[in-house]
Amino acid sequence: MILKTFLIFLVGLLGYSEWLLGTSYLQRPIILGPLVGLVLGDLQNGIIMGATLELAMIGAVSVGAYDPPDLVSGSIIGISLAIETHAAPAAALTLGIPIAAIMQALGLATGQPLMLAFIHRCDNAAEKGNTRALTRNMLIAGYIQDWPGIVFIPLAFYFGSSTVAKLLNIIPAFIQEGMNVAAGLLPLLGFAMLAQMMMNKKVVPFFFLGFFLVAYAGISTTGVAIFAVIMAAIMYVFFDNSKETENTGKNEVVQEGDGFDEF
Amino acid sequence: MDSMNFNIKPTYDKKINKSDLVKLFWRSIPYEHSWNYERMGNVGFAWAIMPILKKLYPKKENFVHALKRNLELYNMTPYIVTLPLGISVAMEEANATNPEFDESSISAVKLALMGPLSGIGDSFFWGTLRVLATGIGTTLALKGSILGPILFFLVFNIPHYILRYYGTFLGYSLGSNVINNVESSGVMDKITKYASMIGMMVVGAMTQEMVNVKFITKIGVGKSASTVQSLLDGIFPGIATLALFGVTYWMLKKKLNPLMIMLIILLVSIAATYFKILGA
């Protein structure tokens, strides 16, 4: 159990290294899920639960000033406790989403101010031309903002599973079944957020094209993506009039910016 | 103008050489680690360019001055931050070698790139590439295949690192002219146009494929009984999903907080299960 807790802690640390490692989406549930599964000896469920959470949280990306729920603690705690208690994949959602929201709030309230202290130490280091001190404070600043998650993940895993197992037994069946239904509906929110960000009159038909290609022809998303790329290439080669001045593109960018102010 | 479009093989005729730029690429990777609410990506930007400043400004006071100048507010899509970094390097180099150079133009160009470049970067990486990666990855992962997470990671990161790497050299060679060139040739608008087209199609496809709505209420008795779901599918497949998508989209449009919408979805799901309207 100690070893498992330590490994879970390492997975958490990797998740919070997301921004140190090029913002490569290591912190997404679809990546953290299998890692948690691997630690707990249930890779299969880790993959499935990771994908379930990924879909539910597809809108949770930090772009612009929107600060999303803390995916790392939400995914790791949700998935590890769901696997430990042999619950259905939807249980990872039930457990993970509230944790992600709480950890985000805690990070904003305590992690960010702490981080700013170290950002200011970077300024002092620059003033003295001390590059090593600047590097050191840069590294600390990035991790200290996530201290709630780094501390809470191993604790919740170590003390949590028995408590969670009892809780899951108390919860009535229709609520657990309802969470399964919710797991099917929650991606709607993410897709609507994505669509709202990209939507303008010109691209609306393409949303429906993609939708009905799947509804009627049963093509998978990957298939639709391939056709979309081919179609864009054909349109570019045969129909694109480069002489025409395109002002719409700039408007699109502006609209996207506006979309984020809403959060 | 034609001759200098998208030249990613820069000439090194002053102080900066290729290995400096390769190092700049590597140091761009932790760019967002120190992202903060005060000056956003400022420390990340300064940390990446720091060794080059040290090389360009051997005098300590000049180095400190340049470093502090690079600690001002900056924000950029992390995947293409090498482009403004490369441009900055070209301009810092000009500044260090030519005493006539107007230093304030470095910050001006850097800041001017923030809006347009981040706009295109966010929509391409967030709206198109990530949606593609998620679409391919989750389809496989929901079936329990390890290929799901692996493909998710590769589909996103192979183009990401290729663009990040070549962005360094493109930025350096085009210097301050880059945005004028790209904007006047309409390349930026075109990329945005086609990328959002592909992105929308994939979002539409994923909405139908990944969202699971199932009405289990039965109508009629005995053998002739059919579910509401099969009646709805008779109108056109996916009608229930599309209607619920419309409602969610409308709630977002009405400026409802996404967290609130999430709560509504949870409560509606549980209530509909209790009354045996929806099933998993």
PDB file of C-alpha atoms in Angstrom, chain A residues 5-261:
ATOM      1  CA  THR A   5       0.752   5.384  -2.609  1.00  0.00           C
ATOM      2  CA  PHE A   6       4.267   6.451  -3.556  1.00  0.00           C
ATOM      3  CA  LEU A   7       3.718   5.452  -7.204  1.00  0.00           C
ATOM      4  CA  ILE A   8       0.393   7.326  -7.253  1.00  0.00           C
ATOM      5  CA  PHE A   9       2.258  10.333  -5.883  1.00  0.00           C
ATOM      6  CA  LEU A  10       4.739  10.038  -8.780  1.00  0.00           C
ATOM      7  CA  VAL A  11       1.902   9.897 -11.324  1.00  0.00           C
ATOM      8  CA  GLY A  12       0.546  13.065  -9.719  1.00  0.00           C
ATOM      9  CA  LEU A  13       3.936  14.735  -9.953  1.00  0.00           C
ATOM     10  CA  LEU A  14       4.133  13.803 -13.632  1.00  0.00           C
ATOM     11  CA  GLY A  15       0.691  15.306 -14.145  1.00  0.00           C
ATOM     12  CA  TYR A  16       1.761  18.565 -12.528  1.00  0.00           C
ATOM     13  CA  SER A  17       4.906  18.564 -14.671  1.00  0.00           C
ATOM     14  CA  GLU A  18       2.646  19.100 -17.671  1.00  0.00           C
ATOM     15  CA  TRP A  19       3.812  22.685 -18.150  1.00  0.00           C
ATOM     16  CA  LEU A  20       7.463  21.908 -17.479  1.00  0.00           C
ATOM     17  CA  LEU A  21       7.321  19.253 -20.181  1.00  0.00           C
ATOM     18  CA  GLY A  22       6.036  21.377 -23.022  1.00  0.00           C
ATOM     19  CA  THR A  23       2.282  21.427 -22.240  1.00  0.00           C
ATOM     20  CA  SER A  24       2.149  18.098 -24.076  1.00  0.00           C
ATOM     21  CA  TYR A  25      -1.194  17.006 -22.563  1.00  0.00           C
ATOM     22  CA  LEU A  26       0.375  14.543 -20.151  1.00  0.00           C
ATOM     23  CA  GLN A  27      -2.113  15.792 -17.564  1.00  0.00           C
ATOM     24  CA  ARG A  28      -5.170  14.709 -19.571  1.00  0.00           C
ATOM     25  CA  PRO A  29      -7.307  11.957 -17.989  1.00  0.00           C
ATOM     26  CA  ILE A  30      -6.802   9.746 -21.066  1.00  0.00           C
ATOM     27  CA  ILE A  31      -3.052   9.643 -20.267  1.00  0.00           C
ATOM     28  CA  LEU A  32      -3.221   9.624 -16.437  1.00  0.00           C
ATOM     29  CA  GLY A  33      -5.961   6.942 -16.389  1.00  0.00           C
ATOM     30  CA  PRO A  34      -3.799   4.162 -17.878  1.00  0.00           C
ATOM     31  CA  LEU A  35      -0.866   5.155 -15.638  1.00  0.00           C
ATOM     32  CA  VAL A  36      -3.046   4.889 -12.531  1.00  0.00           C
ATOM     33  CA  GLY A  37      -4.403   1.590 -13.892  1.00  0.00           C
ATOM     34  CA  LEU A  38      -0.859   0.309 -14.354  1.00  0.00           C
ATOM     35  CA  VAL A  39       0.070   1.166 -10.751  1.00  0.00           C
ATOM     36  CA  LEU A  40      -3.018  -0.605  -9.408  1.00  0.00           C
ATOM     37  CA  GLY A  41      -2.690  -3.622 -11.695  1.00  0.00           C
ATOM     38  CA  ASP A  42      -5.840  -2.907 -13.710  1.00  0.00           C
ATOM     39  CA  LEU A  43      -4.643  -1.281 -16.920  1.00  0.00           C
ATOM     40  CA  GLN A  44      -7.844  -2.086 -18.810  1.00  0.00           C
ATOM     41  CA  ASN A  45     -10.116  -0.191 -16.416  1.00  0.00           C
ATOM     42  CA  GLY A  46      -7.607   2.639 -16.156  1.00  0.00           C
ATOM     43  CA  ILE A  47      -7.790   3.153 -19.918  1.00  0.00           C
ATOM     44  CA  ILE A  48     -11.593   3.044 -20.017  1.00  0.00           C
ATOM     45  CA  MET A  49     -12.066   5.311 -16.991  1.00  0.00           C
ATOM     46  CA  GLY A  50      -9.462   7.707 -18.366  1.00  0.00           C
ATOM     47  CA  ALA A  51     -11.364   7.950 -21.647  1.00  0.00           C
ATOM     48  CA  THR A  52     -14.682   8.427 -19.817  1.00  0.00           C
ATOM     49  CA  LEU A  53     -13.265  11.326 -17.812  1.00  0.00           C
ATOM     50  CA  GLU A  54     -11.520  12.717 -20.874  1.00  0.00           C
ATOM     51  CA  LEU A  55     -14.841  13.014 -22.687  1.00  0.00           C
ATOM     52  CA  ALA A  56     -16.591  14.558 -19.706  1.00  0.00           C
ATOM     53  CA  MET A  57     -13.781  17.089 -19.260  1.00  0.00           C
ATOM     54  CA  ILE A  58     -13.089  17.804 -22.920  1.00  0.00           C
ATOM     55  CA  GLY A  59     -13.908  21.479 -22.427  1.00  0.00           C
ATOM     56  CA  ALA A  60     -11.498  21.807 -19.503  1.00  0.00           C
ATOM     57  CA  VAL A  61      -8.464  23.346 -21.167  1.00  0.00           C
ATOM     58  CA  SER A  62      -6.607  26.422 -20.083  1.00  0.00           C
ATOM     59  CA  VAL A  63      -6.784  28.789 -23.017  1.00  0.00           C
ATOM     60  CA  GLY A  64      -6.788  32.511 -22.521  1.00  0.00           C
ATOM     61  CA  ALA A  65      -7.816  33.430 -19.017  1.00  0.00           C
ATOM     62  CA  TYR A  66     -10.156  30.478 -18.386  1.00  0.00           C
ATOM     63  CA  ASP A  67      -8.900  28.400 -15.490  1.00  0.00           C
ATOM     64  CA  PRO A  68     -10.261  24.851 -15.771  1.00  0.00           C
ATOM     65  CA  PRO A  69     -10.894  22.357 -12.933  1.00  0.00           C
ATOM     66  CA  ASP A  70      -7.759  20.611 -11.691  1.00  0.00           C
ATOM     67  CA  LEU A  71      -7.665  17.589 -13.998  1.00  0.00           C
ATOM     68  CA  VAL A  72      -4.657  15.957 -12.356  1.00  0.00           C
ATOM     69  CA  SER A  73      -6.089  15.471  -8.860  1.00  0.00           C
ATOM     70  CA  GLY A  74      -9.600  14.839 -10.210  1.00  0.00           C
ATOM     71  CA  SER A  75      -8.472  12.105 -12.603  1.00  0.00           C
ATOM     72  CA  ILE A  76      -5.958  10.399 -10.330  1.00  0.00           C
ATOM     73  CA  ILE A  77      -8.088  10.336  -7.188  1.00  0.00           C
ATOM     74  CA  GLY A  78     -11.314   9.570  -9.067  1.00  0.00           C
ATOM     75  CA  ILE A  79      -9.853   6.747 -11.140  1.00  0.00           C
ATOM     76  CA  SER A  80      -7.684   5.201  -8.396  1.00  0.00           C
ATOM     77  CA  LEU A  81     -10.538   5.075  -5.890  1.00  0.00           C
ATOM     78  CA  ALA A  82     -12.959   3.733  -8.503  1.00  0.00           C
ATOM     79  CA  ILE A  83     -10.508   0.946  -9.404  1.00  0.00           C
ATOM     80  CA  GLU A  84      -9.714   0.136  -5.744  1.00  0.00           C
ATOM     81  CA  THR A  85     -13.403  -0.198  -4.890  1.00  0.00           C
ATOM     82  CA  HIS A  86     -14.203  -2.175  -8.073  1.00  0.00           C
ATOM     83  CA  ALA A  87     -16.774   0.399  -9.113  1.00  0.00           C
ATOM     84  CA  ALA A  88     -18.158   1.078 -12.607  1.00  0.00           C
ATOM     85  CA  PRO A  89     -16.266   3.519 -14.876  1.00  0.00           C
ATOM     86  CA  ALA A  90     -18.870   6.222 -14.192  1.00  0.00           C
ATOM     87  CA  ALA A  91     -17.847   6.200 -10.502  1.00  0.00           C
ATOM     88  CA  ALA A  92     -14.548   7.808 -11.560  1.00  0.00           C
ATOM     89  CA  LEU A  93     -16.674  10.761 -12.684  1.00  0.00           C
ATOM     90  CA  THR A  94     -18.725  10.887  -9.472  1.00  0.00           C
ATOM     91  CA  LEU A  95     -15.570  10.968  -7.385  1.00  0.00           C
ATOM     92  CA  GLY A  96     -13.312  12.927  -9.704  1.00  0.00           C
ATOM     93  CA  ILE A  97     -15.365  15.941 -10.727  1.00  0.00           C
ATOM     94  CA  PRO A  98     -15.988  17.409  -7.245  1.00  0.00           C
ATOM     95  CA  ILE A  99     -12.312  16.889  -6.330  1.00  0.00           C
ATOM     96  CA  ALA A 100     -11.187  18.667  -9.504  1.00  0.00           C
ATOM     97  CA  ALA A 101     -13.419  21.635  -8.667  1.00  0.00           C
ATOM     98  CA  ILE A 102     -12.291  21.855  -5.018  1.00  0.00           C
ATOM     99  CA  MET A 103      -8.604  21.565  -5.910  1.00  0.00           C
ATOM    100  CA  GLN A 104      -8.916  24.298  -8.525  1.00  0.00           C
ATOM    101  CA  ALA A 105     -10.453  26.645  -5.950  1.00  0.00           C
ATOM    102  CA  LEU A 106      -7.749  25.782  -3.407  1.00  0.00           C
ATOM    103  CA  GLY A 107      -5.035  26.327  -5.983  1.00  0.00           C
ATOM    104  CA  LEU A 108      -6.442  29.715  -6.946  1.00  0.00           C
ATOM    105  CA  ALA A 109      -6.784  30.832  -3.348  1.00  0.00           C
ATOM    106  CA  THR A 110      -3.435  29.614  -1.986  1.00  0.00           C
ATOM    107  CA  GLY A 111      -1.240  28.275  -4.783  1.00  0.00           C
ATOM    108  CA  GLN A 112      -1.314  31.331  -7.034  1.00  0.00           C
ATOM    109  CA  PRO A 113      -0.292  33.915  -4.386  1.00  0.00           C
ATOM    110  CA  LEU A 114       2.581  31.644  -3.294  1.00  0.00           C
ATOM    111  CA  MET A 115       3.630  31.321  -6.896  1.00  0.00           C
ATOM    112  CA  LEU A 116       3.681  35.086  -7.382  1.00  0.00           C
ATOM    113  CA  ALA A 117       6.106  35.407  -4.462  1.00  0.00           C
ATOM    114  CA  PHE A 118       8.544  33.245  -6.402  1.00  0.00           C
ATOM    115  CA  ILE A 119       7.889  35.099  -9.663  1.00  0.00           C
ATOM    116  CA  HIS A 120       8.993  38.242  -7.849  1.00  0.00           C
ATOM    117  CA  ARG A 121      12.115  36.454  -6.662  1.00  0.00           C
ATOM    118  CA  CYS A 122      12.832  35.823 -10.359  1.00  0.00           C
ATOM    119  CA  ASP A 123      12.728  39.606 -10.851  1.00  0.00           C
ATOM    120  CA  ASN A 124      15.228  40.072  -8.012  1.00  0.00           C
ATOM    121  CA  ALA A 125      17.494  37.439  -9.516  1.00  0.00           C
ATOM    122  CA  ALA A 126      17.358  39.216 -12.877  1.00  0.00           C
ATOM    123  CA  GLU A 127      18.220  42.490 -11.176  1.00  0.00           C
ATOM    124  CA  LYS A 128      21.425  40.904  -9.869  1.00  0.00           C
ATOM    125  CA  GLY A 129      22.088  39.076 -13.137  1.00  0.00           C
ATOM    126  CA  ASN A 130      21.954  35.787 -11.208  1.00  0.00           C
ATOM    127  CA  THR A 131      20.812  33.231 -13.794  1.00  0.00           C
ATOM    128  CA  ARG A 132      20.984  30.233 -11.464  1.00  0.00           C
ATOM    129  CA  ALA A 133      18.696  31.871  -8.915  1.00  0.00           C
ATOM    130  CA  LEU A 134      16.275  32.769 -11.684  1.00  0.00           C
ATOM    131  CA  THR A 135      16.183  29.152 -12.872  1.00  0.00           C
ATOM    132  CA  ARG A 136      15.681  27.851  -9.330  1.00  0.00           C
ATOM    133  CA  ASN A 137      12.812  30.232  -8.578  1.00  0.00           C
ATOM    134  CA  MET A 138      11.222  29.517 -11.961  1.00  0.00           C
ATOM    135  CA  LEU A 139      11.175  25.796 -11.172  1.00  0.00           C
ATOM    136  CA  ILE A 140       9.778  26.265  -7.648  1.00  0.00           C
ATOM    137  CA  ALA A 141       7.139  28.759  -8.803  1.00  0.00           C
ATOM    138  CA  GLY A 142       5.644  26.234 -11.213  1.00  0.00           C
ATOM    139  CA  TYR A 143       5.281  23.459  -8.649  1.00  0.00           C
ATOM    140  CA  ILE A 144       4.266  25.538  -5.650  1.00  0.00           C
ATOM    141  CA  GLN A 145       1.077  26.684  -7.375  1.00  0.00           C
ATOM    142  CA  ASP A 146      -0.056  23.037  -7.422  1.00  0.00           C
ATOM    143  CA  TRP A 147       0.860  22.198  -3.840  1.00  0.00           C
ATOM    144  CA  PRO A 148      -2.750  21.318  -2.828  1.00  0.00           C
ATOM    145  CA  GLY A 149      -2.906  18.552  -5.429  1.00  0.00           C
ATOM    146  CA  ILE A 150       0.640  17.317  -4.833  1.00  0.00           C
ATOM    147  CA  VAL A 151      -0.085  16.933  -1.089  1.00  0.00           C
ATOM    148  CA  PHE A 152      -3.692  15.770  -1.335  1.00  0.00           C
ATOM    149  CA  ILE A 153      -3.386  13.052  -4.015  1.00  0.00           C
ATOM    150  CA  PRO A 154      -1.300  10.548  -1.986  1.00  0.00           C
ATOM    151  CA  LEU A 155      -3.254  11.300   1.217  1.00  0.00           C
ATOM    152  CA  ALA A 156      -6.633  10.785  -0.426  1.00  0.00           C
ATOM    153  CA  PHE A 157      -5.441   7.560  -2.010  1.00  0.00           C
ATOM    154  CA  TYR A 158      -3.963   6.192   1.213  1.00  0.00           C
ATOM    155  CA  PHE A 159      -6.884   6.970   3.511  1.00  0.00           C
ATOM    156  CA  GLY A 160      -9.687   7.133   1.004  1.00  0.00           C
ATOM    157  CA  SER A 161     -10.521   3.776  -0.511  1.00  0.00           C
ATOM    158  CA  SER A 162     -12.203   2.139   2.487  1.00  0.00           C
ATOM    159  CA  THR A 163     -14.254   5.263   3.200  1.00  0.00           C
ATOM    160  CA  VAL A 164     -15.222   5.534  -0.433  1.00  0.00           C
ATOM    161  CA  ALA A 165     -16.236   1.870  -0.592  1.00  0.00           C
ATOM    162  CA  LYS A 166     -18.608   2.406   2.353  1.00  0.00           C
ATOM    163  CA  LEU A 167     -20.026   5.540   0.742  1.00  0.00           C
ATOM    164  CA  LEU A 168     -20.635   3.779  -2.577  1.00  0.00           C
ATOM    165  CA  ASN A 169     -22.640   1.117  -0.727  1.00  0.00           C
ATOM    166  CA  ILE A 170     -24.868   3.707   0.928  1.00  0.00           C
ATOM    167  CA  ILE A 171     -25.641   5.548  -2.325  1.00  0.00           C
ATOM    168  CA  PRO A 172     -28.971   4.270  -3.747  1.00  0.00           C
ATOM    169  CA  ALA A 173     -28.842   2.284  -6.975  1.00  0.00           C
ATOM    170  CA  PHE A 174     -30.749   4.845  -9.059  1.00  0.00           C
ATOM    171  CA  ILE A 175     -28.142   7.503  -8.304  1.00  0.00           C
ATOM    172  CA  GLN A 176     -25.314   5.213  -9.373  1.00  0.00           C
ATOM    173  CA  GLU A 177     -27.298   4.293 -12.483  1.00  0.00           C
ATOM    174  CA  GLY A 178     -27.987   8.006 -12.993  1.00  0.00           C
ATOM    175  CA  MET A 179     -24.259   8.682 -12.944  1.00  0.00           C
ATOM    176  CA  ASN A 180     -23.882   6.181 -15.775  1.00  0.00           C
ATOM    177  CA  VAL A 181     -26.499   8.122 -17.744  1.00  0.00           C
ATOM    178  CA  ALA A 182     -24.692  11.366 -16.906  1.00  0.00           C
ATOM    179  CA  ALA A 183     -21.437   9.894 -18.194  1.00  0.00           C
ATOM    180  CA  GLY A 184     -23.163   9.583 -21.548  1.00  0.00           C
ATOM    181  CA  LEU A 185     -24.529  13.119 -21.473  1.00  0.00           C
ATOM    182  CA  LEU A 186     -21.638  15.123 -20.000  1.00  0.00           C
ATOM    183  CA  PRO A 187     -19.598  15.182 -23.249  1.00  0.00           C
ATOM    184  CA  LEU A 188     -22.427  17.377 -24.618  1.00  0.00           C
ATOM    185  CA  LEU A 189     -21.112  20.200 -22.453  1.00  0.00           C
ATOM    186  CA  GLY A 190     -17.560  19.838 -23.738  1.00  0.00           C
ATOM    187  CA  PHE A 191     -18.635  19.667 -27.373  1.00  0.00           C
ATOM    188  CA  ALA A 192     -20.954  22.635 -26.937  1.00  0.00           C
ATOM    189  CA  MET A 193     -18.057  24.617 -25.435  1.00  0.00           C
ATOM    190  CA  LEU A 194     -15.798  23.663 -28.323  1.00  0.00           C
ATOM    191  CA  ALA A 195     -18.483  24.459 -30.876  1.00  0.00           C
ATOM    192  CA  GLN A 196     -19.253  27.787 -29.267  1.00  0.00           C
ATOM    193  CA  MET A 197     -15.637  28.789 -29.471  1.00  0.00           C
ATOM    194  CA  MET A 198     -15.260  27.935 -33.147  1.00  0.00           C
ATOM    195  CA  MET A 199     -18.780  28.587 -34.375  1.00  0.00           C
ATOM    196  CA  ASN A 200     -19.519  31.198 -36.992  1.00  0.00           C
ATOM    197  CA  LYS A 201     -21.897  31.246 -39.929  1.00  0.00           C
ATOM    198  CA  LYS A 202     -19.336  29.834 -42.331  1.00  0.00           C
ATOM    199  CA  VAL A 203     -18.508  26.677 -40.417  1.00  0.00           C
ATOM    200  CA  VAL A 204     -21.963  25.771 -39.055  1.00  0.00           C
ATOM    201  CA  PRO A 205     -22.739  23.393 -41.961  1.00  0.00           C
ATOM    202  CA  PHE A 206     -19.568  21.420 -41.237  1.00  0.00           C
ATOM    203  CA  PHE A 207     -20.777  20.613 -37.734  1.00  0.00           C
ATOM    204  CA  PHE A 208     -23.936  19.047 -39.201  1.00  0.00           C
ATOM    205  CA  LEU A 209     -21.962  17.329 -41.952  1.00  0.00           C
ATOM    206  CA  GLY A 210     -19.811  15.607 -39.349  1.00  0.00           C
ATOM    207  CA  PHE A 211     -22.800  14.808 -37.170  1.00  0.00           C
ATOM    208  CA  PHE A 212     -24.912  13.186 -39.882  1.00  0.00           C
ATOM    209  CA  LEU A 213     -22.013  11.325 -41.486  1.00  0.00           C
ATOM    210  CA  VAL A 214     -21.828   9.433 -38.200  1.00  0.00           C
ATOM    211  CA  ALA A 215     -25.613   9.256 -37.633  1.00  0.00           C
ATOM    212  CA  TYR A 216     -26.481   7.900 -41.088  1.00  0.00           C
ATOM    213  CA  ALA A 217     -23.334   6.277 -42.450  1.00  0.00           C
ATOM    214  CA  GLY A 218     -21.938   5.058 -39.140  1.00  0.00           C
ATOM    215  CA  ILE A 219     -18.444   6.301 -40.011  1.00  0.00           C
ATOM    216  CA  SER A 220     -16.200   6.644 -36.945  1.00  0.00           C
ATOM    217  CA  THR A 221     -14.814   9.981 -35.797  1.00  0.00           C
ATOM    218  CA  THR A 222     -11.406   9.003 -37.162  1.00  0.00           C
ATOM    219  CA  GLY A 223     -13.016   8.339 -40.535  1.00  0.00           C
ATOM    220  CA  VAL A 224     -14.767  11.712 -40.487  1.00  0.00           C
ATOM    221  CA  ALA A 225     -11.462  13.391 -39.579  1.00  0.00           C
ATOM    222  CA  ILE A 226      -9.764  11.777 -42.588  1.00  0.00           C
ATOM    223  CA  PHE A 227     -12.565  12.888 -44.930  1.00  0.00           C
ATOM    224  CA  ALA A 228     -12.476  16.386 -43.423  1.00  0.00           C
ATOM    225  CA  VAL A 229      -8.764  16.752 -44.147  1.00  0.00           C
ATOM    226  CA  ILE A 230      -9.205  15.439 -47.715  1.00  0.00           C
ATOM    227  CA  MET A 231     -12.120  17.790 -48.268  1.00  0.00           C
ATOM    228  CA  ALA A 232     -10.133  20.775 -46.992  1.00  0.00           C
ATOM    229  CA  ALA A 233      -7.301  19.832 -49.362  1.00  0.00           C
ATOM    230  CA  ILE A 234      -9.697  19.584 -52.333  1.00  0.00           C
ATOM    231  CA  MET A 235     -11.310  22.909 -51.468  1.00  0.00           C
ATOM    232  CA  TYR A 236      -7.921  24.525 -51.161  1.00  0.00           C
ATOM    233  CA  VAL A 237      -6.615  23.206 -54.492  1.00  0.00           C
ATOM    234  CA  PHE A 238      -9.736  23.648 -56.643  1.00  0.00           C
ATOM    235  CA  PHE A 239     -11.935  26.282 -55.081  1.00  0.00           C
ATOM    236  CA  ASP A 240      -9.707  28.631 -53.171  1.00  0.00           C
ATOM    237  CA  ASN A 241      -9.570  32.007 -54.848  1.00  0.00           C
ATOM    238  CA  SER A 242      -6.439  33.549 -53.419  1.00  0.00           C
ATOM    239  CA  LYS A 243      -7.091  36.911 -55.113  1.00  0.00           C
ATOM    240  CA  GLU A 244     -10.190  37.352 -53.016  1.00  0.00           C
ATOM    241  CA  THR A 245      -9.453  39.375 -49.904  1.00  0.00           C
ATOM    242  CA  GLU A 246     -10.482  37.427 -46.844  1.00  0.00           C
ATOM    243  CA  ASN A 247     -11.404  39.536 -43.884  1.00  0.00           C
ATOM    244  CA  THR A 248     -13.467  36.875 -42.201  1.00  0.00           C
ATOM    245  CA  GLY A 249     -10.478  35.060 -40.796  1.00  0.00           C
ATOM    246  CA  LYS A 250      -9.556  37.968 -38.599  1.00  0.00           C
ATOM    247  CA  ASN A 251     -13.100  38.250 -37.309  1.00  0.00           C
ATOM    248  CA  GLU A 252     -13.025  34.596 -36.378  1.00  0.00           C
ATOM    249  CA  VAL A 253      -9.991  35.109 -34.214  1.00  0.00           C
ATOM    250  CA  VAL A 254     -11.658  38.009 -32.476  1.00  0.00           C
ATOM    251  CA  GLN A 255     -14.811  35.994 -31.892  1.00  0.00           C
ATOM    252  CA  GLU A 256     -12.836  33.186 -30.352  1.00  0.00           C
ATOM    253  CA  GLY A 257     -11.297  35.587 -27.910  1.00  0.00           C
ATOM    254  CA  ASP A 258     -14.719  36.821 -26.949  1.00  0.00           C
ATOM    255  CA  GLY A 259     -15.938  33.300 -26.329  1.00  0.00           C
ATOM    256  CA  PHE A 260     -13.561  32.962 -23.446  1.00  0.00           C
ATOM    257  CA  ASP A 261     -14.565  36.061 -21.630  1.00  0.00           C
TER     258      ASP A 261
END
